[in-house]
Amino acid sequence: MPLEIVRNDITKMKVDAIVNAANESLLGGGGVDGAIHRAAGSGLLAECRTLGGCKTGKAKITGGYNVPAKYVIHTVGPIYNDGKHGEKALLESCYRESLALAKEHQCETVAFPLISSGVYGYPKDQALKVAIDVISDFLLENEMTVYIVIFDKAAYKISEKLISDIAEYIDDNYVDEHTDYSRERIRMNALPPMAPRTRKKKSDIDSFKMCDCKAMLAEDDLDAKLKQIDESFSQMLLRKIDEKGMTDAECYKKANIDRKLFSKIRSDVHYKPSKPTALAFAISLELSLAETEDMLRKAGFALSHSNKFDIIIEYFISKGNYNIFEINEALFAFDQSLLGA
Ligand code: ADP
C-alpha cells in the first residue's frame, strides 16, 4: 500500500530509508533522534559530523549503519510556537525535501515519524494531517511506499470532533442493528421447532437418485444461466473508471492501491479482491452507498452494521467525504484495519 500508518518503533522498520526528526546541529538529541542514534551506533554520529548541520525545513541523508534501513534521512522540523510563524510551511517542506532525497537515492520504501510532534510541540492531529497531505500529493506523481510511524498511540489523536461524530454514528447504528437482531430472534423463536434429524430411508435415497437425473437434465439450463453471469468486480471497476472519466492511475493512486495489484485486477476478469481493497476503489470512485454495496457484492462482501469498520466507511460515504487518508486516519484511531491493499 503506498501510504500506511503503522504503529512501531521507527528504528525497527525494514525499509530503504527511515527519516529522523533531527535538530539543526544533526549531532543527536532526545526522542526519535536519540533512539535512531542509539540503534545506528557511533558510525552515524561520525558521518553526521561531516554534514555541517541542517536548516529547519531542509533534509540531509546518511547511511543507516546498524539500523535495518539502508539510509537515514535527517530533517529538521519547526518548533511550534502558535501556528502563525510559518510552522506549517516548514513542516511541509521537511516531508517534501525528505521524499525528494529518498527518490534521488532510488528508495522504494520510506518511514517517517511524526516530525515536530514531540518536544517541538506541533499538535499531533495537525502534524499528522500535514504528513498525510504532503505524502499523498507526492504519491500521486511517484511510485513509493511510505509509512507514517506512530510511536505512542495514547498520545496520538485525530480531531476530537471527528472522533466523537464517528463514535456517535457507530453507537446509533449498533443500536439499530441490535434491535433488528432481537426482533429476528423473537421471529425465529416463534417458528415451529424443526423435526429431529433421522437416518435416510430407502425411499429418500431413491428420490435423491431421481433428483440427480433431474439435475443432469437441468445441466443445459444451468449452462445457459452461467452464460448470463453478472458483470464481475474487475469489469465493474473498469466500467466505473471510464464513466467517471478517470485514468487507471488516478483511480488506483486515489485508492492508495499499488500499481502491481491494480494490473493484476485489470488483467484477471474474475479477480476477487479483499474487502478493504474493494472499498478503497469504491472510495476512490466516489461511489454512492448503493453503488458501493453493489461493487462489494461483486467481490462477495456486504456492508454490515455489526462491525465498526463498515460503519465508519458508511459514515464517510454518507458525509460525501472520500478522502481515503482521512478515512484511514479514523480507522486507525478506532483500531480497525486500513483501506487499500
Ligand atoms: P521533534 O523534536 O521533531 O518534536 P521528537 O523526537 O520529540 O521530535 O518527536 C517526534 C515524534 O516521534 C513524536 O510523536 C514521538 O512520539 C515520536 N517518536 C519518539 N521515538 C520514536 C521511535 N523510536 N519511533 C517512532 N517514533 C518515535
CSV table of N, CA, C and O and ligand atoms in Angstrom, one decimal, residues 8-13 19-23 29-36 38 75-79 91 112-122 124 149-153 155, ligand 1:
chain,number,residue,atom,x,y,z
A,8,ASN,N,4.8,1.5,15.4
A,8,ASN,CA,6.1,0.8,15.6
A,8,ASN,C,7.1,1.7,16.1
A,8,ASN,O,6.9,2.9,16.3
A,9,ASP,N,8.3,1.1,16.3
A,9,ASP,CA,9.5,1.9,16.7
A,9,ASP,C,10.2,2.0,15.4
A,9,ASP,O,10.5,1.0,14.7
A,10,ILE,N,10.4,3.3,14.9
A,10,ILE,CA,11.0,3.5,13.6
A,10,ILE,C,12.3,2.9,13.4
A,10,ILE,O,12.7,2.5,12.3
A,11,THR,N,13.1,2.7,14.5
A,11,THR,CA,14.4,2.1,14.3
A,11,THR,C,14.3,0.6,13.9
A,11,THR,O,15.3,0.0,13.5
A,12,LYS,N,13.2,0.0,14.0
A,12,LYS,CA,13.0,-1.4,13.7
A,12,LYS,C,12.4,-1.6,12.3
A,12,LYS,O,12.3,-2.7,11.8
A,13,MET,N,12.1,-0.5,11.6
A,13,MET,CA,11.4,-0.6,10.3
A,13,MET,C,12.4,-1.1,9.2
A,13,MET,O,13.5,-0.6,9.0
A,19,VAL,N,13.3,8.2,8.3
A,19,VAL,CA,13.5,9.7,8.5
A,19,VAL,C,13.7,10.0,9.9
A,19,VAL,O,13.0,9.5,10.8
A,20,ASN,N,14.6,10.9,10.2
A,20,ASN,CA,14.9,11.3,11.6
A,20,ASN,C,14.4,12.7,11.8
A,20,ASN,O,14.7,13.6,11.0
A,21,ALA,N,13.7,12.9,12.9
A,21,ALA,CA,13.3,14.3,13.3
A,21,ALA,C,14.5,14.8,14.1
A,21,ALA,O,14.6,14.7,15.3
A,22,ALA,N,15.4,15.4,13.4
A,22,ALA,CA,16.7,15.9,14.0
A,22,ALA,C,16.6,17.3,14.4
A,22,ALA,O,15.6,18.0,14.3
A,23,ASN,N,17.7,17.8,15.0
A,23,ASN,CA,17.8,19.3,15.3
A,23,ASN,C,18.9,19.8,14.4
A,23,ASN,O,19.6,19.1,13.7
A,29,GLY,N,20.1,14.0,19.7
A,29,GLY,CA,19.2,14.7,20.7
A,29,GLY,C,18.4,13.7,21.4
A,29,GLY,O,18.7,12.5,21.5
A,30,GLY,N,17.2,14.1,21.8
A,30,GLY,CA,16.3,13.2,22.5
A,30,GLY,C,15.3,12.6,21.6
A,30,GLY,O,15.5,12.7,20.3
A,31,GLY,N,14.2,12.0,22.1
A,31,GLY,CA,13.1,11.5,21.3
A,31,GLY,C,13.6,10.5,20.2
A,31,GLY,O,14.5,9.7,20.4
A,32,VAL,N,13.0,10.7,19.1
A,32,VAL,CA,13.3,9.7,18.0
A,32,VAL,C,14.7,9.9,17.5
A,32,VAL,O,15.4,8.9,17.1
A,33,ASP,N,15.2,11.1,17.6
A,33,ASP,CA,16.6,11.3,17.2
A,33,ASP,C,17.6,10.5,18.0
A,33,ASP,O,18.5,9.7,17.5
A,34,GLY,N,17.4,10.5,19.4
A,34,GLY,CA,18.2,9.7,20.3
A,34,GLY,C,18.1,8.2,20.0
A,34,GLY,O,19.1,7.5,20.0
A,35,ALA,N,16.8,7.8,19.8
A,35,ALA,CA,16.6,6.4,19.5
A,35,ALA,C,17.3,5.9,18.2
A,35,ALA,O,17.9,4.8,18.2
A,36,ILE,N,17.3,6.8,17.2
A,36,ILE,CA,17.9,6.4,15.9
A,36,ILE,C,19.4,6.3,16.1
A,36,ILE,O,20.1,5.4,15.7
A,38,ARG,N,21.1,5.8,18.9
A,38,ARG,CA,21.4,4.7,19.7
A,38,ARG,C,21.4,3.4,18.9
A,38,ARG,O,22.3,2.6,19.0
A,75,THR,N,15.9,15.3,8.9
A,75,THR,CA,15.2,16.6,8.6
A,75,THR,C,14.9,17.3,9.9
A,75,THR,O,14.7,16.7,10.9
A,76,VAL,N,14.9,18.6,9.8
A,76,VAL,CA,14.7,19.4,11.0
A,76,VAL,C,13.3,20.1,10.9
A,76,VAL,O,13.1,21.0,10.1
A,77,GLY,N,12.5,19.7,11.8
A,77,GLY,CA,11.1,20.2,11.9
A,77,GLY,C,11.1,21.6,12.6
A,77,GLY,O,12.1,21.9,13.3
A,78,PRO,N,10.1,22.4,12.4
A,78,PRO,CA,10.0,23.6,13.1
A,78,PRO,C,9.5,23.4,14.6
A,78,PRO,O,8.8,22.5,14.9
A,79,ILE,N,10.0,24.4,15.4
A,79,ILE,CA,9.5,24.4,16.8
A,79,ILE,C,8.1,25.1,16.7
A,79,ILE,O,8.0,26.1,16.1
A,91,LEU,N,7.1,22.6,8.1
A,91,LEU,CA,6.8,21.2,8.3
A,91,LEU,C,6.6,20.5,6.9
A,91,LEU,O,7.1,19.4,6.7
A,112,PHE,N,8.5,7.6,8.0
A,112,PHE,CA,8.6,8.8,8.7
A,112,PHE,C,8.0,8.7,10.1
A,112,PHE,O,7.0,8.1,10.3
A,113,PRO,N,8.7,9.4,11.1
A,113,PRO,CA,8.0,9.6,12.4
A,113,PRO,C,7.1,10.9,12.2
A,113,PRO,O,7.2,11.5,11.1
A,114,LEU,N,6.3,11.2,13.2
A,114,LEU,CA,5.5,12.4,13.1
A,114,LEU,C,6.5,13.6,13.5
A,114,LEU,O,6.6,13.9,14.7
A,115,ILE,N,7.1,14.2,12.5
A,115,ILE,CA,8.1,15.2,12.7
A,115,ILE,C,7.5,16.4,13.5
A,115,ILE,O,6.3,16.8,13.3
A,116,SER,N,8.2,16.9,14.4
A,116,SER,CA,7.9,18.1,15.2
A,116,SER,C,6.8,17.8,16.3
A,116,SER,O,6.5,18.7,17.1
A,117,SER,N,6.3,16.6,16.3
A,117,SER,CA,5.1,16.4,17.2
A,117,SER,C,5.5,16.0,18.6
A,117,SER,O,4.6,15.7,19.4
A,118,GLY,N,6.8,15.9,18.9
A,118,GLY,CA,7.3,15.6,20.2
A,118,GLY,C,7.7,16.8,21.0
A,118,GLY,O,6.8,17.7,21.2
A,119,VAL,N,8.9,16.9,21.3
A,119,VAL,CA,9.4,18.1,22.1
A,119,VAL,C,9.2,19.4,21.4
A,119,VAL,O,9.1,20.5,22.0
A,120,TYR,N,9.1,19.4,20.0
A,120,TYR,CA,8.9,20.6,19.3
A,120,TYR,C,7.5,21.1,19.3
A,120,TYR,O,7.1,22.2,18.8
A,121,GLY,N,6.6,20.3,19.9
A,121,GLY,CA,5.3,20.8,20.3
A,121,GLY,C,4.2,20.9,19.2
A,121,GLY,O,3.1,21.5,19.5
A,122,TYR,N,4.4,20.5,18.0
A,122,TYR,CA,3.4,20.6,16.9
A,122,TYR,C,2.2,19.7,17.3
A,122,TYR,O,2.4,18.5,17.6
A,124,LYS,N,-0.4,17.0,17.5
A,124,LYS,CA,-0.3,15.7,16.8
A,124,LYS,C,-1.3,15.6,15.7
A,124,LYS,O,-0.9,15.1,14.6
A,149,VAL,N,5.0,6.4,10.9
A,149,VAL,CA,5.1,5.5,12.1
A,149,VAL,C,4.7,6.3,13.3
A,149,VAL,O,5.2,7.3,13.7
A,150,ILE,N,3.7,5.8,13.9
A,150,ILE,CA,3.1,6.4,15.2
A,150,ILE,C,3.7,5.6,16.3
A,150,ILE,O,3.5,4.4,16.4
A,151,PHE,N,4.4,6.2,17.2
A,151,PHE,CA,5.1,5.5,18.2
A,151,PHE,C,4.2,5.3,19.4
A,151,PHE,O,4.1,4.3,20.0
A,152,ASP,N,3.5,6.4,19.8
A,152,ASP,CA,2.8,6.4,21.0
A,152,ASP,C,1.3,6.7,20.7
A,152,ASP,O,0.9,7.8,20.6
A,153,LYS,N,0.6,5.5,20.6
A,153,LYS,CA,-0.8,5.7,20.2
A,153,LYS,C,-1.6,6.5,21.2
A,153,LYS,O,-2.5,7.2,20.8
A,155,ALA,N,-0.8,9.0,22.8
A,155,ALA,CA,-0.6,10.4,22.6
A,155,ALA,C,-1.1,10.9,21.2
A,155,ALA,O,-1.2,12.1,21.0
B,1,ADP,P1,10.5,16.7,17.5
B,1,ADP,O1,11.7,17.3,18.2
B,1,ADP,O2,10.6,16.9,16.0
B,1,ADP,O3,9.2,17.0,18.1
B,1,ADP,P2,10.6,14.1,18.8
B,1,ADP,O4,11.6,13.0,18.7
B,1,ADP,O5,10.5,14.7,20.2
B,1,ADP,O6,10.8,15.1,17.6
B,1,ADP,O7,9.2,13.5,18.5
B,1,ADP,C1,8.7,13.3,17.2
B,1,ADP,C2,7.7,12.1,17.2
B,1,ADP,O8,8.5,10.9,17.2
B,1,ADP,C3,6.8,12.1,18.4
B,1,ADP,O9,5.5,11.9,18.0
B,1,ADP,C4,7.3,10.9,19.2
B,1,ADP,O10,6.3,10.2,19.9
B,1,ADP,C5,7.9,10.0,18.1
B,1,ADP,N1,8.9,9.0,18.5
B,1,ADP,C6,9.7,9.0,19.5
B,1,ADP,N2,10.5,7.9,19.5
B,1,ADP,C7,10.1,7.2,18.4
B,1,ADP,C8,10.5,6.0,17.8
B,1,ADP,N3,11.5,5.2,18.3
B,1,ADP,N4,9.9,5.6,16.6
B,1,ADP,C9,9.0,6.3,16.1
B,1,ADP,N5,8.5,7.5,16.6
B,1,ADP,C10,9.1,7.9,17.7
